[in-house]
Tab-separated table of C-alpha atoms in Angstrom:
chain	number	residue	atom	x	y	z
I	926	MET	CA	-28.705	26.692	-17.026
I	927	ASN	CA	-29.635	25.739	-13.437
I	928	ALA	CA	-27.716	26.796	-10.323
I	929	SER	CA	-25.977	23.241	-9.501
I	930	SER	CA	-24.564	23.010	-13.260
I	931	SER	CA	-22.995	26.730	-13.009
I	932	ARG	CA	-21.349	25.990	-9.667
I	933	HIS	CA	-20.521	22.232	-11.388
I	934	ALA	CA	-18.735	24.146	-14.647
I	935	ALA	CA	-16.938	26.659	-11.818
I	936	THR	CA	-15.419	23.944	-9.663
I	937	SER	CA	-14.328	21.890	-12.674
I	938	GLY	CA	-11.862	24.213	-14.327
I	939	PRO	CA	-9.550	24.301	-10.748
I	940	LYS	CA	-9.732	21.288	-10.210
I	941	LEU	CA	-8.478	20.133	-13.738
I	942	LEU	CA	-5.802	22.147	-13.614
I	943	ALA	CA	-4.789	20.830	-9.825
I	944	PHE	CA	-4.425	17.641	-11.172
I	945	VAL	CA	-2.731	18.499	-14.405
I	946	LEU	CA	-0.079	20.739	-12.056
I	947	CYS	CA	-0.267	17.314	-9.707
I	948	ALA	CA	0.729	15.287	-12.453
I	949	ILE	CA	3.489	16.939	-14.058
I	950	GLY	CA	5.233	17.324	-10.424
I	951	LEU	CA	4.959	13.592	-10.102
I	952	LEU	CA	6.406	13.529	-13.423
I	953	VAL	CA	9.278	15.858	-12.677
I	954	LEU	CA	9.702	14.457	-9.164
I	955	PRO	CA	12.438	11.635	-9.642
I	956	LEU	CA	13.871	13.888	-12.411
I	957	VAL	CA	14.837	16.394	-9.820
I	958	ALA	CA	15.673	14.138	-6.821
I	959	GLN	CA	18.178	12.369	-8.351
I	960	GLN	CA	20.402	15.275	-8.937
I	961	PHE	CA	20.846	14.976	-4.852
I	962	GLY	CA	21.458	11.101	-4.900
I	963	ASN	CA	19.570	8.298	-5.615
I	964	ALA	CA	18.801	7.535	-2.290
I	965	TRP	CA	15.998	9.887	-2.532
I	966	VAL	CA	14.492	8.446	-5.375
I	967	ARG	CA	14.674	4.898	-3.507
I	968	ILE	CA	12.497	6.914	-0.532
I	969	LEU	CA	10.302	7.859	-3.409
I	970	ASP	CA	9.989	4.499	-4.920
I	971	THR	CA	9.205	2.927	-0.928
I	972	ALA	CA	6.370	5.342	-0.852
I	973	LEU	CA	4.971	4.337	-3.633
I	974	LEU	CA	5.061	0.480	-2.596
I	975	TYR	CA	3.729	1.273	0.642
I	976	VAL	CA	1.175	3.506	-1.166
I	977	LEU	CA	0.026	0.094	-3.257
I	978	LEU	CA	0.301	-2.001	-0.202
I	979	ALA	CA	-1.741	0.671	1.946
I	980	LEU	CA	-4.787	0.991	-0.899
I	981	GLY	CA	-4.665	-2.795	-0.207
I	982	LEU	CA	-5.544	-2.829	3.068
I	983	ASN	CA	-8.042	-0.035	2.988
I	984	ILE	CA	-10.682	-2.005	0.765
I	985	VAL	CA	-10.198	-4.849	4.564
I	986	VAL	CA	-9.958	-2.044	6.927
I	987	GLY	CA	-11.416	1.308	5.463
I	988	TYR	CA	-14.109	-0.451	3.268
I	989	ALA	CA	-14.879	-3.790	5.195
I	990	GLY	CA	-14.299	-2.620	8.582
I	991	LEU	CA	-12.118	-6.061	8.958
I	992	LEU	CA	-9.023	-5.125	11.430
I	993	ASP	CA	-6.196	-7.256	9.486
I	994	LEU	CA	-2.635	-7.095	11.266
I	995	GLY	CA	-1.611	-9.998	9.149
I	996	TYR	CA	-1.593	-8.383	5.358
I	997	VAL	CA	2.372	-8.415	4.962
I	998	ALA	CA	1.748	-12.359	4.725
I	999	PHE	CA	0.483	-11.356	1.092
I	1000	TYR	CA	3.501	-9.116	0.312
I	1001	ALA	CA	5.511	-12.469	1.249
I	1002	VAL	CA	3.648	-14.494	-0.660
I	1003	GLY	CA	3.955	-12.117	-4.208
I	1004	ALA	CA	7.860	-11.410	-3.320
I	1005	TYR	CA	8.373	-15.172	-2.473
I	1006	LEU	CA	6.540	-16.363	-5.699
I	1007	PHE	CA	8.077	-13.817	-8.193
I	1008	ALA	CA	11.464	-15.047	-6.583
I	1009	LEU	CA	11.044	-18.254	-7.110
I	1010	LEU	CA	9.800	-17.932	-10.478
I	1011	ALA	CA	12.760	-15.464	-11.509
I	1012	SER	CA	15.691	-16.348	-10.291
I	1013	THR	CA	18.008	-19.747	-10.206
I	1014	HIS	CA	17.050	-20.975	-6.827
I	1015	LEU	CA	14.704	-23.718	-8.045
I	1016	PRO	CA	16.962	-25.534	-10.602
I	1017	GLU	CA	19.941	-25.228	-7.949
I	1018	ALA	CA	17.572	-27.005	-5.187
I	1019	PHE	CA	15.459	-29.412	-7.670
I	1020	PRO	CA	17.372	-31.642	-10.239
I	1021	ALA	CA	13.868	-32.314	-12.149
I	1022	ILE	CA	13.414	-28.737	-12.481
I	1023	ALA	CA	16.756	-28.246	-13.362
I	1024	GLN	CA	16.553	-30.913	-16.369
I	1025	ALA	CA	13.177	-29.413	-17.648
I	1026	PHE	CA	14.518	-25.797	-17.500
I	1027	PRO	CA	18.425	-25.672	-17.141
I	1028	GLU	CA	18.644	-22.001	-17.442
I	1029	GLY	CA	16.272	-21.439	-14.986
I	1030	LEU	CA	12.356	-20.258	-14.801
I	1031	HIS	CA	12.472	-16.589	-15.541
I	1032	ILE	CA	9.074	-15.940	-15.687
I	1033	SER	CA	7.931	-12.335	-16.919
I	1034	LEU	CA	7.422	-9.664	-14.687
I	1035	TRP	CA	3.780	-8.974	-16.912
I	1036	LEU	CA	2.800	-12.579	-16.126
I	1037	ALA	CA	3.796	-12.638	-12.568
I	1038	ILE	CA	1.666	-9.467	-11.418
I	1039	PRO	CA	-1.693	-11.659	-12.410
I	1040	LEU	CA	-0.470	-14.369	-10.858
I	1041	ALA	CA	0.479	-13.360	-7.583
I	1042	ALA	CA	-2.304	-10.825	-7.260
I	1043	LEU	CA	-4.828	-14.605	-8.207
I	1044	VAL	CA	-2.498	-16.499	-5.441
I	1045	ALA	CA	-2.627	-13.905	-2.995
I	1046	ALA	CA	-6.026	-13.819	-3.333
I	1047	LEU	CA	-6.869	-16.790	-2.540
I	1048	ALA	CA	-4.795	-16.946	0.619
I	1049	GLY	CA	-6.349	-13.761	1.274
I	1050	VAL	CA	-9.950	-16.192	1.073
I	1051	VAL	CA	-8.100	-18.793	2.972
I	1052	LEU	CA	-7.587	-16.492	5.912
I	1053	GLY	CA	-11.096	-14.881	5.364
I	1054	ALA	CA	-13.032	-18.206	5.671
I	1055	PRO	CA	-12.240	-18.959	9.244
I	1056	THR	CA	-12.865	-15.856	10.575
I	1057	LEU	CA	-16.378	-15.015	9.279
I	1058	LYS	CA	-18.231	-14.838	12.673
I	1059	LEU	CA	-14.795	-13.216	14.511
I	1060	ARG	CA	-14.968	-9.382	14.861
I	1061	GLY	CA	-12.730	-6.935	16.496
I	1062	ASP	CA	-9.721	-7.965	18.553
I	1063	TYR	CA	-10.440	-11.418	18.062
I	1064	LEU	CA	-10.069	-10.764	14.471
I	1065	ALA	CA	-7.226	-9.260	14.625
I	1066	ILE	CA	-5.516	-11.623	16.655
I	1067	VAL	CA	-6.490	-14.332	14.196
I	1068	THR	CA	-4.977	-12.060	11.522
I	1069	LEU	CA	-2.349	-11.392	13.273
I	1070	GLY	CA	-1.258	-14.933	14.047
I	1071	PHE	CA	-1.748	-15.976	9.920
I	1072	GLY	CA	1.159	-13.363	9.322
I	1073	GLU	CA	3.385	-14.655	11.528
I	1074	ILE	CA	2.738	-18.189	10.248
I	1075	ILE	CA	3.779	-17.321	6.803
I	1076	ARG	CA	7.134	-15.753	8.185
I	1077	VAL	CA	7.368	-18.659	10.104
I	1078	PHE	CA	7.554	-21.184	7.589
I	1079	LEU	CA	8.993	-19.215	4.781
I	1080	ASN	CA	11.926	-18.831	7.817
I	1081	ASN	CA	12.227	-22.731	8.001
I	1082	LEU	CA	11.208	-24.176	4.341
I	1083	ASP	CA	15.049	-24.816	3.908
I	1084	ALA	CA	15.060	-28.499	5.083
I	1085	PRO	CA	14.013	-31.340	4.517
I	1086	TYR	CA	13.627	-29.783	0.799
I	1087	ASN	CA	15.009	-26.414	0.028
I	1088	ILE	CA	12.213	-24.199	-1.308
I	1089	THR	CA	12.795	-20.545	0.280
I	1090	ASN	CA	16.201	-21.193	1.405
I	1091	GLY	CA	15.299	-20.059	5.007
I	1092	PRO	CA	16.668	-17.242	7.012
I	1093	LYS	CA	19.082	-16.418	3.899
I	1094	GLY	CA	17.156	-15.512	1.931
I	1095	LEU	CA	16.642	-15.371	-2.250
I	1096	ALA	CA	18.981	-13.476	-3.948
I	1097	GLN	CA	19.465	-13.145	-8.377
I	1098	ILE	CA	16.330	-11.602	-8.804
I	1099	ASP	CA	15.412	-10.871	-12.282
I	1100	SER	CA	14.689	-7.056	-13.158
I	1101	ALA	CA	11.609	-5.557	-14.709
I	1102	THR	CA	11.915	-5.756	-18.747
I	1103	LEU	CA	9.207	-3.762	-20.869
I	1104	PHE	CA	10.048	-4.299	-24.402
I	1105	GLY	CA	13.455	-5.293	-24.286
I	1106	PHE	CA	13.656	-1.898	-21.871
I	1107	GLU	CA	15.381	-3.154	-19.020
I	1108	PHE	CA	14.538	-1.312	-15.398
I	1109	ALA	CA	17.838	-2.110	-13.585
I	1110	LYS	CA	19.993	-0.498	-15.871
I	1111	ARG	CA	20.856	3.463	-16.674
I	1112	HIS	CA	19.527	4.063	-19.228
I	1113	GLU	CA	19.817	8.428	-21.548
I	1114	LEU	CA	16.590	10.490	-23.026
I	1115	PHE	CA	17.292	13.463	-24.812
I	1116	GLY	CA	20.993	14.060	-22.923
I	1117	LEU	CA	19.416	13.363	-19.542
I	1118	LYS	CA	20.741	10.513	-17.621
I	1119	ILE	CA	17.707	7.992	-16.242
I	1120	ASN	CA	18.876	5.429	-13.044
I	1121	ASN	CA	17.924	2.642	-12.182
I	1122	VAL	CA	15.974	3.714	-9.161
I	1123	THR	CA	14.156	6.359	-11.525
I	1124	ASN	CA	12.986	3.784	-13.981
I	1125	TYR	CA	11.020	1.725	-11.293
I	1126	TYR	CA	9.407	4.949	-10.068
I	1127	TYR	CA	7.682	5.450	-13.005
I	1128	LEU	CA	6.757	1.579	-12.806
I	1129	PHE	CA	5.684	1.834	-9.561
I	1130	LEU	CA	3.451	5.127	-10.688
I	1131	ALA	CA	1.829	3.691	-13.497
I	1132	LEU	CA	0.434	0.194	-10.797
I	1133	VAL	CA	-0.182	3.113	-8.335
I	1134	VAL	CA	-2.224	5.000	-10.508
I	1135	VAL	CA	-4.425	2.179	-11.902
I	1136	SER	CA	-4.567	1.301	-8.603
I	1137	VAL	CA	-6.518	4.316	-7.180
I	1138	LEU	CA	-8.926	4.387	-10.232
I	1139	ILE	CA	-9.890	0.608	-9.472
I	1140	CYS	CA	-10.290	1.450	-5.460
I	1141	TYR	CA	-12.377	4.762	-6.846
I	1142	ARG	CA	-14.068	2.351	-8.905
I	1143	LEU	CA	-15.068	-0.356	-6.183
I	1144	GLU	CA	-15.360	2.535	-3.772
I	1145	ARG	CA	-18.441	3.803	-5.838
I	1146	SER	CA	-20.034	0.324	-7.038
I	1147	ARG	CA	-22.183	-1.991	-5.526
I	1148	ILE	CA	-19.462	-4.390	-3.889
I	1149	GLY	CA	-18.083	-0.845	-2.345
I	1150	ARG	CA	-21.820	0.341	-0.586
I	1151	ALA	CA	-22.247	-3.002	0.369
I	1152	TRP	CA	-18.786	-3.564	2.342
I	1153	MET	CA	-19.288	-0.026	3.454
I	1154	ALA	CA	-22.944	-1.237	5.166
I	1155	ILE	CA	-21.177	-4.074	6.468
I	1156	ARG	CA	-18.516	-1.564	8.391
I	1157	GLU	CA	-21.735	0.580	9.907
I	1158	ASP	CA	-23.488	-2.220	11.129
I	1159	GLU	CA	-23.533	-5.951	10.358
I	1160	ILE	CA	-27.264	-7.304	10.954
I	1161	ALA	CA	-28.509	-4.737	9.177
I	1162	ALA	CA	-26.939	-4.950	6.112
I	1163	LYS	CA	-27.316	-8.682	6.744
I	1164	ALA	CA	-31.151	-7.804	7.232
I	1165	MET	CA	-31.344	-5.572	4.041
I	1166	GLY	CA	-30.277	-8.273	2.066
I	1167	ILE	CA	-26.586	-8.286	1.489
I	1168	ASN	CA	-24.444	-11.581	1.729
I	1169	THR	CA	-22.473	-10.394	4.607
I	1170	ARG	CA	-19.806	-13.649	4.312
I	1171	ASN	CA	-19.698	-13.058	0.446
I	1172	MET	CA	-18.589	-9.874	0.469
I	1173	LYS	CA	-16.253	-10.518	3.348
I	1174	LEU	CA	-14.454	-13.282	1.780
I	1175	LEU	CA	-14.663	-10.793	-1.386
I	1176	ALA	CA	-13.069	-7.671	0.451
I	1177	PHE	CA	-10.067	-10.532	1.953
I	1178	GLY	CA	-9.148	-11.379	-1.362
I	1179	MET	CA	-9.117	-7.638	-3.198
I	1180	GLY	CA	-6.886	-6.580	-0.432
I	1181	ALA	CA	-5.089	-9.238	-0.417
I	1182	SER	CA	-4.197	-9.511	-4.493
I	1183	PHE	CA	-3.046	-6.074	-4.154
I	1184	GLY	CA	-0.396	-7.017	-1.005
I	1185	GLY	CA	0.938	-10.034	-3.575
I	1186	VAL	CA	1.498	-7.011	-6.612
I	1187	SER	CA	3.164	-4.856	-4.076
I	1188	GLY	CA	5.108	-7.892	-3.526
I	1189	VAL	CA	6.694	-8.848	-6.852
I	1190	LEU	CA	7.345	-5.690	-7.515
I	1191	PHE	CA	9.124	-5.492	-4.438
I	1192	ALA	CA	11.425	-8.248	-5.051
I	1193	SER	CA	12.119	-7.419	-8.691
I	1194	PHE	CA	13.213	-3.972	-7.297
I	1195	GLN	CA	15.487	-4.954	-4.911
I	1196	GLY	CA	16.598	-8.166	-6.392
I	1197	PHE	CA	16.937	-10.111	-2.912
I	1198	VAL	CA	13.805	-11.133	-0.881
I	1199	SER	CA	14.083	-12.970	3.180
I	1200	PRO	CA	11.960	-13.347	5.844
I	1201	GLU	CA	13.069	-10.059	8.069
I	1202	SER	CA	11.391	-8.253	5.189
I	1203	PHE	CA	8.188	-9.372	6.646
I	1204	SER	CA	7.732	-8.877	10.211
I	1205	LEU	CA	4.869	-8.028	12.561
I	1206	GLN	CA	6.215	-4.608	12.740
I	1207	GLU	CA	5.713	-4.115	8.600
I	1208	SER	CA	1.676	-5.114	9.131
I	1209	VAL	CA	1.459	-2.840	12.100
I	1210	MET	CA	3.272	0.241	10.267
I	1211	ILE	CA	0.776	-0.870	6.880
I	1212	VAL	CA	-2.093	-0.436	9.312
I	1213	ALA	CA	-1.160	2.585	11.348
I	1214	MET	CA	-0.194	4.445	7.468
I	1215	VAL	CA	-4.564	3.451	7.007
I	1216	VAL	CA	-5.484	5.213	10.104
I	1217	LEU	CA	-3.325	7.575	10.322
I	1218	GLY	CA	-4.161	9.347	6.833
I	1219	GLY	CA	-7.973	8.955	7.411
I	1220	ILE	CA	-9.842	5.234	7.281
I	1221	GLY	CA	-11.340	4.772	4.434
I	1222	HIS	CA	-10.483	7.593	2.143
I	1223	ILE	CA	-7.942	7.030	-0.655
I	1224	PRO	CA	-6.471	10.494	-0.963
I	1225	GLY	CA	-6.103	10.080	2.993
I	1226	VAL	CA	-4.439	6.743	2.739
I	1227	ILE	CA	-2.444	7.889	-0.002
I	1228	VAL	CA	-0.586	11.103	2.443
I	1229	GLY	CA	-0.529	8.549	5.367
I	1230	ALA	CA	1.522	5.913	3.353
I	1231	VAL	CA	3.869	8.440	1.567
I	1232	LEU	CA	4.399	10.256	5.120
I	1233	LEU	CA	5.064	6.980	7.044
I	1234	ALA	CA	7.210	5.614	4.377
I	1235	ALA	CA	9.354	8.486	3.629
I	1236	LEU	CA	9.649	10.015	7.486
I	1237	PRO	CA	11.665	7.358	8.748
I	1238	GLU	CA	14.627	7.774	5.611
I	1239	VAL	CA	14.731	11.511	6.196
I	1240	LEU	CA	14.966	11.281	9.926
I	1241	ARG	CA	17.896	9.379	9.705
I	1242	TYR	CA	19.511	13.004	9.035
I	1243	VAL	CA	17.777	14.464	11.396
I	1244	ALA	CA	18.781	11.455	14.496
I	1245	GLY	CA	22.531	10.910	13.593
I	1246	PRO	CA	23.495	15.024	14.291
I	1247	LEU	CA	21.637	14.209	17.675
I	1248	GLN	CA	23.605	11.644	18.520
I	1249	GLN	CA	26.605	13.477	18.260
I	1250	MET	CA	25.507	15.679	20.053
I	1251	THR	CA	25.457	14.220	23.020
I	1252	ASP	CA	28.371	12.342	22.115
I	1253	GLY	CA	27.188	8.683	21.201
I	1254	ARG	CA	25.116	7.532	24.376
I	1255	LEU	CA	21.653	7.354	22.100
I	1256	ASP	CA	21.489	5.431	19.355
I	1257	ALA	CA	20.650	6.460	16.002
I	1258	SER	CA	17.910	3.780	14.837
I	1259	ILE	CA	16.563	4.065	18.325
I	1260	LEU	CA	16.032	7.527	18.793
I	1261	ARG	CA	14.578	7.546	14.909
I	1262	GLN	CA	11.706	5.226	16.328
I	1263	LEU	CA	10.912	7.614	19.083
I	1264	MET	CA	11.085	10.608	17.102
I	1265	ILE	CA	8.425	8.584	14.703
I	1266	ALA	CA	5.989	7.421	17.427
I	1267	LEU	CA	6.017	10.990	18.926
I	1268	ALA	CA	4.991	12.021	15.395
I	1269	MET	CA	2.603	9.662	15.186
I	1270	ILE	CA	0.991	10.529	18.669
I	1271	LEU	CA	0.926	14.137	18.065
I	1272	VAL	CA	-0.999	13.827	14.915
I	1273	MET	CA	-3.843	11.576	16.136
I	1274	LEU	CA	-3.893	13.865	19.262
I	1275	SER	CA	-4.586	17.196	16.943
I	1276	ARG	CA	-6.228	14.836	14.416
I	1277	PRO	CA	-7.854	12.150	15.946
I	1278	ARG	CA	-9.939	10.869	12.008
I	1279	GLY	CA	-6.722	11.284	10.191
I	1280	LEU	CA	-4.666	14.001	8.176
I	1281	TRP	CA	-7.531	13.719	5.215
I	1282	PRO	CA	-10.644	12.078	6.638
I	1283	ALA	CA	-13.684	11.062	4.529
I	1284	PRO	CA	-16.061	14.003	4.645
I	1285	GLU	CA	-18.852	13.040	7.032
I	1286	HIS	CA	-21.881	11.254	5.884
I	1287	GLY	CA	-24.802	13.797	4.327
I	1288	LYS	CA	-22.519	16.882	4.930
I	1289	SER	CA	-21.615	17.159	1.490
I	1290	ALA	CA	-24.993	16.380	-0.247
I	1291	GLN	CA	-26.735	19.720	1.775
I	1292	PRO	CA	-26.594	22.727	-0.018
I	1293	LYS	CA	-25.229	25.728	1.394
I	1294	LEU	CA	-27.899	28.138	2.817
I	1295	THR	CA	-27.633	32.324	2.395
I	1296	ASP	CA	-28.259	34.509	5.798
I	1297	ALA	CA	-31.919	35.168	4.302
I	1298	GLU	CA	-32.760	31.385	3.491
I	1299	ALA	CA	-31.122	30.344	7.122
I	1300	THR	CA	-33.110	33.023	8.836
I	1301	ALA	CA	-36.699	31.624	7.052
I	1302	ALA	CA	-36.054	28.526	7.834
I	1303	ARG	CA	-34.890	28.630	11.466
I	1304	PRO	CA	-38.117	28.141	13.442
I	1305	GLN	CA	-39.905	31.020	14.852
I	1306	ALA	CA	-41.339	31.695	18.493
I	1307	ILE	CA	-44.967	31.348	19.013
I	1308	ASN	CA	-46.698	34.426	20.718
I	1309	PRO	CA	-49.223	33.749	23.579
């Protein structure tokens, strides 16, 4: 056995143990959190949804290097698609649909997920096609405008035909079911009561694991290498024979499909969607998750998404007492936003490449030299 194989065998054991402990911790975490109230489990659910969104945006921003400030539009596409197909709104608004489906469409969540991924991917290609020659700030402005256009459409498509119900939103959306198991109901397993928010936690966790595996495979594939080449130098990538146009469109489509799936899960979890949930601030927050965690690095993106998703909710318990200390002169919501902004500024000043950045190119491949080898490799002075 050579030295490299022995080092690999020595490091694989601790990595496997850490993986098993992390998996057990993720499975037990909601059961412990629900003992302190459903609000804590709901925070975990929200964090997992944002992890899905951040993983999708990481494909566009982290791998391909395309700044997308309208990513929340694909989130809205998936949410409204499931809301329209899994509620009674369309039969109530259109008599022709009521005649064909008297009890409503009520499409299954498992059919809506691939459908939303496809529709959102098509929307991503539509967005990417006119922006192929744009870079940097210009690309950011165009994608920002696209996200705002989708939100404005959702807010105004209630006349002359009521498609989205306008600012009132869509309610009574079906919950997720799997082989008769309803995630929105409380269940009991071995004497342990599992709440509905805990059921959704395991559903979201399973889809996050699948998404992480897909992202890892993409990162190490020829497509992922092509995206990274475009990110580093688009002209050099084109000179090497990479079809930059198709690769960019594929990045927009793949990233958007993650947003569509997240939207379906959000609509099923909330049971209600409205245009207010898909504002520009959401897009900026998702971009901040990717940048704060570490652009292009999957573990860093996950850490950034969890922190920025959970931090606003946790700070509610800090802003309230601070408001009482000032006799109500400070608004709790504004104070909470101020603390979030200060935390982000401090993190970026101390960790400019992110909380968990990707290893620098070439450094991980260089073997560590001993003192004797380093001395022998050091250039020797030439005596005259």
